[in-house]
Tab-separated table of C-alpha atoms in Angstrom:
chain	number	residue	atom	x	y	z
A	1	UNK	CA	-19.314	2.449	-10.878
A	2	UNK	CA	-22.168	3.623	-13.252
A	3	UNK	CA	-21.381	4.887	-16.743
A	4	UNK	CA	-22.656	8.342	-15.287
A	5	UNK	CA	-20.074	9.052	-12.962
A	6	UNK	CA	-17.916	7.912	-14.846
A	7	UNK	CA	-18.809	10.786	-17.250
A	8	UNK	CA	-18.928	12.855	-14.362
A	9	UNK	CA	-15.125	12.292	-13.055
A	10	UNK	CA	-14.478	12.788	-17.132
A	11	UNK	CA	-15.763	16.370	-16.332
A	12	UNK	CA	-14.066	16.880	-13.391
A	13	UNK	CA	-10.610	15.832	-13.936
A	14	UNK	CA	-11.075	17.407	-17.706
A	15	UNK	CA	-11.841	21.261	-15.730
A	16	UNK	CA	-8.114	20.723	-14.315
A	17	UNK	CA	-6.388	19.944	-17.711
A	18	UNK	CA	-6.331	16.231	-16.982
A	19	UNK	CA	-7.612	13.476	-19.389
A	20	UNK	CA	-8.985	10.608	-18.385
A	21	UNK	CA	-7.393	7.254	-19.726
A	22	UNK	CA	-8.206	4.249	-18.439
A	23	UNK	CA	-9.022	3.208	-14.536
A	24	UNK	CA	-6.184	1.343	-12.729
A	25	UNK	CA	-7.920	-0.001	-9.713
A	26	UNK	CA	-10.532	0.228	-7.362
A	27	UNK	CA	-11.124	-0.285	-3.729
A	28	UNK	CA	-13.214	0.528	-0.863
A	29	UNK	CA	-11.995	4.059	-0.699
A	30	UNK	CA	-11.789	5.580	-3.767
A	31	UNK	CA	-10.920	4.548	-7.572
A	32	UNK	CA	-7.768	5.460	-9.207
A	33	UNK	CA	-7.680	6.066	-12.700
A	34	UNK	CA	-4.625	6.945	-15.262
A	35	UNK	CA	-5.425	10.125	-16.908
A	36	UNK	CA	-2.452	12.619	-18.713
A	37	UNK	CA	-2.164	15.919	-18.489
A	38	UNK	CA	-2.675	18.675	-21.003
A	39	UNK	CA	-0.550	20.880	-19.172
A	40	UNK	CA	2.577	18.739	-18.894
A	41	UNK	CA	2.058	15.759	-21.414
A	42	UNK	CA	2.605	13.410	-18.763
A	43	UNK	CA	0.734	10.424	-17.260
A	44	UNK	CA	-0.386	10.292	-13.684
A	45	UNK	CA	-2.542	8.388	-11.103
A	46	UNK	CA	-5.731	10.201	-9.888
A	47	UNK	CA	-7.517	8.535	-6.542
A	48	UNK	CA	-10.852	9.416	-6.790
A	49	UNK	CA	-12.784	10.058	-3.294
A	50	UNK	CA	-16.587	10.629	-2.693
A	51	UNK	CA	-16.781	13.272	-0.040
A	52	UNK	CA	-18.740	11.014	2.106
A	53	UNK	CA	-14.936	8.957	2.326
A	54	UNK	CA	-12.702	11.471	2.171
A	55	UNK	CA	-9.902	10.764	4.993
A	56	UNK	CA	-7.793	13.571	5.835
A	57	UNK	CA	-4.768	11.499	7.145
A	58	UNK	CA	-4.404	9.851	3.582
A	59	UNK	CA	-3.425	13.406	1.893
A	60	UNK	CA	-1.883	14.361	5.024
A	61	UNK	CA	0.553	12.047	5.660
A	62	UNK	CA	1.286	12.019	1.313
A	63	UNK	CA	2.113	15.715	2.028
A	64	UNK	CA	4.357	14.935	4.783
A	65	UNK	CA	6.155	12.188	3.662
A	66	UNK	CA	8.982	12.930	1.532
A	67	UNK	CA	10.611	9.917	0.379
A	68	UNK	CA	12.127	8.768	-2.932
A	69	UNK	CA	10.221	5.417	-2.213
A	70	UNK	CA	7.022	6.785	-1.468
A	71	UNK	CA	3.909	7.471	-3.833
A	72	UNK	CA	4.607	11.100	-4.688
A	73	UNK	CA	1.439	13.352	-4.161
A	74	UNK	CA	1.419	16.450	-6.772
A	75	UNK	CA	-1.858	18.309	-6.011
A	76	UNK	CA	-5.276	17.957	-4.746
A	77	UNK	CA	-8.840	19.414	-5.961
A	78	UNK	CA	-12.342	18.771	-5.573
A	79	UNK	CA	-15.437	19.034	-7.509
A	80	UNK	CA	-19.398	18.689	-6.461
A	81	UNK	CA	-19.171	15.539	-4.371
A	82	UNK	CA	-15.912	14.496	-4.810
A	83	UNK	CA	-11.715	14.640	-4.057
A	84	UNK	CA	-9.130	13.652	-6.327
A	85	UNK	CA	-5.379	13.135	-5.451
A	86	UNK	CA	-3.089	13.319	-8.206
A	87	UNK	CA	-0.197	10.961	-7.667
A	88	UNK	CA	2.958	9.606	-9.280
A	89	UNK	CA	1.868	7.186	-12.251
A	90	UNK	CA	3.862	3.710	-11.702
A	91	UNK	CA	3.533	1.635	-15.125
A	92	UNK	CA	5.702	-1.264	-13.907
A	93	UNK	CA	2.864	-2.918	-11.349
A	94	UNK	CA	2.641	-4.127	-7.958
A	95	UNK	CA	4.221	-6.670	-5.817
A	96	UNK	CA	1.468	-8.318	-5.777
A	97	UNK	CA	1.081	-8.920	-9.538
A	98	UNK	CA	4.979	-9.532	-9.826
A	99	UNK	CA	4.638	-12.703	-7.465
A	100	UNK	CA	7.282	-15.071	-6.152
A	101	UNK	CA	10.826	-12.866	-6.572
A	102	UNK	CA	14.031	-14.621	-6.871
A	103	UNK	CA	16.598	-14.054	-4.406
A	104	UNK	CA	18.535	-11.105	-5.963
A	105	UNK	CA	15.470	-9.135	-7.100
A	106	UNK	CA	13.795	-10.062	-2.866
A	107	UNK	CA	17.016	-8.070	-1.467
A	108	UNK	CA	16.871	-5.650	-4.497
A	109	UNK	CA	12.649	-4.652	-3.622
A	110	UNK	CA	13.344	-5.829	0.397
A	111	UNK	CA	16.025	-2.921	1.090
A	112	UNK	CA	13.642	-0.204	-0.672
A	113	UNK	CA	10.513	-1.248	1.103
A	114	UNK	CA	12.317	-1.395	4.451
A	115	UNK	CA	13.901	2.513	3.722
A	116	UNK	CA	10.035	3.905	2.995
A	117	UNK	CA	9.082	1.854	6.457
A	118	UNK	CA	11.725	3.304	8.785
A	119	UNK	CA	11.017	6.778	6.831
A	120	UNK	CA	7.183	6.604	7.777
A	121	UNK	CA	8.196	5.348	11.180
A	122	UNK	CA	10.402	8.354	11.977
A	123	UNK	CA	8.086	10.880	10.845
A	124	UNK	CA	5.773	8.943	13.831
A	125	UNK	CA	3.601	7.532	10.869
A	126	UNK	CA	1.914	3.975	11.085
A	127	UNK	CA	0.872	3.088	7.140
A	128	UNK	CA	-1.590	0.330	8.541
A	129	UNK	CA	-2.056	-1.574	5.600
A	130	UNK	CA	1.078	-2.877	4.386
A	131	UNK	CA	0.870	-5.374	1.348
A	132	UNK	CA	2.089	-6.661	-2.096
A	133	UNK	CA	-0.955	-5.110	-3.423
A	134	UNK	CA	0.144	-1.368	-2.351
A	135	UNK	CA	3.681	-1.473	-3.007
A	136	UNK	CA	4.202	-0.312	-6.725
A	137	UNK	CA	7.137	-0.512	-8.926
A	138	UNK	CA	7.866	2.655	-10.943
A	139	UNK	CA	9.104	3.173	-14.254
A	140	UNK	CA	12.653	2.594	-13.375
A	141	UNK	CA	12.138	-0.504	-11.080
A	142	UNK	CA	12.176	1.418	-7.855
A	143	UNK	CA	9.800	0.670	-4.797
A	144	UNK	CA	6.900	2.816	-4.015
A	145	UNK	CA	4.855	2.821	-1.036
A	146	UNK	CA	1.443	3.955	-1.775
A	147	UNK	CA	-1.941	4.015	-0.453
A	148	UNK	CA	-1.877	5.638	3.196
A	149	UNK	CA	-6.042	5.720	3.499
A	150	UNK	CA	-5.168	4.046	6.568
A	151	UNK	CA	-2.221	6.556	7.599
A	152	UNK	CA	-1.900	7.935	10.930
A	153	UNK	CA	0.230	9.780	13.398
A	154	UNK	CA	0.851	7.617	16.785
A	155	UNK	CA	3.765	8.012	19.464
A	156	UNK	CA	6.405	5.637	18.871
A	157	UNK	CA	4.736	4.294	22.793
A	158	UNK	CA	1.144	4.393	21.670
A	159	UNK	CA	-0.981	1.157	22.486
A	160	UNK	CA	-4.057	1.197	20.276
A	161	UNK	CA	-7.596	-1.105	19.593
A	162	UNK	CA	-8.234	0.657	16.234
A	163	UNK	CA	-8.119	-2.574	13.920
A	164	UNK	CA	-7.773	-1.855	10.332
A	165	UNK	CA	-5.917	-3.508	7.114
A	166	UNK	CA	-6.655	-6.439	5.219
A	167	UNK	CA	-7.381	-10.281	7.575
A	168	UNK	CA	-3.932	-12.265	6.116
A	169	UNK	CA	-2.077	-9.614	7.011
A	170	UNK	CA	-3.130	-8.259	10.664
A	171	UNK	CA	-0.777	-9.988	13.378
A	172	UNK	CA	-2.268	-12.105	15.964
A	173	UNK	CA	-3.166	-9.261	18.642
A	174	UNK	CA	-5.247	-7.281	16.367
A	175	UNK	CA	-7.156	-10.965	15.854
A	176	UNK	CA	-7.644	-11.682	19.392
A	177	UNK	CA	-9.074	-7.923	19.911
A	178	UNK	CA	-5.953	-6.965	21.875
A	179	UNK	CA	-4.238	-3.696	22.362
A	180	UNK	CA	-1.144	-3.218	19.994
A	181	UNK	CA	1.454	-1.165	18.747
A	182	UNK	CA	0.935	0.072	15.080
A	183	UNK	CA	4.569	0.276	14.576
A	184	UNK	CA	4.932	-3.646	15.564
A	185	UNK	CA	2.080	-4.363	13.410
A	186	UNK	CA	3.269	-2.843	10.469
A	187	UNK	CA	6.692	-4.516	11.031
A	188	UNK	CA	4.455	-8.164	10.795
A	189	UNK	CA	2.730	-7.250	8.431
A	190	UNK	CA	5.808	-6.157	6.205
A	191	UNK	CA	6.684	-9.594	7.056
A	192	UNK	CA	3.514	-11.282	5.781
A	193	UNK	CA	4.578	-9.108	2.436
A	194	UNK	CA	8.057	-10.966	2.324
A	195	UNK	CA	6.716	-14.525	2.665
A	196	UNK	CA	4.926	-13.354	-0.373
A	197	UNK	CA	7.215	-12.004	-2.333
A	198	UNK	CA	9.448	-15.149	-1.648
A	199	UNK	CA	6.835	-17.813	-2.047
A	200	UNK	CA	4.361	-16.177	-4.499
A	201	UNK	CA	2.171	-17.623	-1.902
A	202	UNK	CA	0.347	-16.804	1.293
A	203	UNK	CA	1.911	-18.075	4.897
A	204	UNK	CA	-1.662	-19.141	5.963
A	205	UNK	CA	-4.951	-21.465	4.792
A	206	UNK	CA	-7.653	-18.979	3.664
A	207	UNK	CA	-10.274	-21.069	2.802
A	208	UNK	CA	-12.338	-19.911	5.433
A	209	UNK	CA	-12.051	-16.520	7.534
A	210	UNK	CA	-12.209	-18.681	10.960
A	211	UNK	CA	-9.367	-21.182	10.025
A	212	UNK	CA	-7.204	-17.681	8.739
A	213	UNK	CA	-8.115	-16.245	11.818
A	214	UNK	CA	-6.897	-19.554	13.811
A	215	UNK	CA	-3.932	-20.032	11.844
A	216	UNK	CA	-2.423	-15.918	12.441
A	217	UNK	CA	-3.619	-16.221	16.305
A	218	UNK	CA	-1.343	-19.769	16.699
A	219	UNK	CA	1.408	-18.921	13.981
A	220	UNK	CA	1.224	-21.664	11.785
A	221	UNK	CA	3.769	-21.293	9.190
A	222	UNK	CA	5.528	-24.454	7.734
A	223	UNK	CA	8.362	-23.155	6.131
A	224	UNK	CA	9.628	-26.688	4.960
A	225	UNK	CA	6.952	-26.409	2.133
A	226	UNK	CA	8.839	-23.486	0.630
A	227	UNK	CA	11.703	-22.996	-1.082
A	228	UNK	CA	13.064	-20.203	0.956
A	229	UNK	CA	16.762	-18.369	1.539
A	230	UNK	CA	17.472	-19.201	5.009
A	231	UNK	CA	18.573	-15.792	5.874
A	232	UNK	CA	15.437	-14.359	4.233
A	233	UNK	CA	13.592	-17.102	6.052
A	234	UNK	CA	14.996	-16.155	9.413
A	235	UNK	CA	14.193	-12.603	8.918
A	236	UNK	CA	10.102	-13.348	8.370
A	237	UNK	CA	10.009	-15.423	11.280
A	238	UNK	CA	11.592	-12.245	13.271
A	239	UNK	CA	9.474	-10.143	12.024
């Protein structure tokens, strides 16, 4: 991102009594920054959305979703080209970052993640891109699911092509171009997240995007390279 815009989101976020910080992340979608707020003296996450990108299910399901481990959205506005979602600020990390857990603190993370899952289910909501990297850990150690650009409302019956979500962690249907359920999808790729979260480490070889793609289709997980829990290890292979 040029200097320019970044000036220009400066300007923006500064004509709704936020200052900007520092940015947090970017992605495909949108940019999230940490900025505080003059009005409240408090720090929080603002996703930054060209127009051009803007999906409505991401704000959508946020509003809907009322969870104590899900992102919490606080108010939307736009300026010129652009949207901004201001969200919950979560100091404490990702997953991702966090790496291989040991058992207590798996179960501890495990039982949140699975509560914001059955939540999102139940409200008919498929997140579609379940990973380490957009589960965040708040500022008292609690699990929050974030990033629903992906979102969307399905019947808990609905068999669907629309492929979306990051390669390691589709399941083998949406691979071999099959129709799926994005319930059952998000349920694999949940379990994808645990392997992580036990291992620190990915399930499958990534070297190249046709061996990945080999390896999810034929399910080639050797779990006697890993350390794992055998209860926690019978629960990935479940799921």
């Amino acid at each position: 991102m040029s200097a320019l815009n970044i000036d220009q989101i400066k300007i923006d976020i500064s004509n709704h009594d936020y200052e900007y910080v520092k940015m947090l992340g970017s992605g495909s979608y949108g940019n999230v920054f940490l900025c505080k707020s003059l009005k409240y003296y408090d720090f929080f996450a603002i996703k930054y959305i060209p127009k051009s990108k803007v999906k409505d299910e991401e704000y959508i399901s946020l509003i809907k979703l009322k969870h104590h481990h899900i992102i919490k959205l606080y108010d939307i506005f736009s300026e010129s080209d652009s949207t901004y979602l201001v969200m919950e600020y979560c100091p404490n990390a990702t997953l991702k970052q966090k790496g291989k857990l040991d058992y207590n603190e798996f179960i501890y993370y495990s039982k949140q993640i699975l509560e914001a899952l059955f939540y999102c289910h139940s409200q008919k909501i498929a997140h579609r891109d379940i990973k380490p990297d957009n589960i965040f850990i708040d500022k008292y150690d609690r699990v929050k699911l974030a990033d629903f650009g992906f979102a969307k409302q399905f019947d808990h019956s609905t068999i669907t092509n629309e492929r979306c979500g990051s390669i390691m962690y589709c399941s083998p249907e949406i691979i071999k171009g099959v129709a799926f359920n994005p319930f059952q999808a998000d349920i694999y790729a949940l379990g994808i997240t645990f392997f992580y979260m036990a291992t620190g480490k990915f399930p499958f070889p990534h070297f190249s995007i046709d061996n990945l793609k080999k390896a999810i289709v034929f399910c080639q997980i050797d779990f006697n390279k890993y350390n794992i829990n055998s209860e926690i290890q019978n629960l990935i292979a479940k799921m």
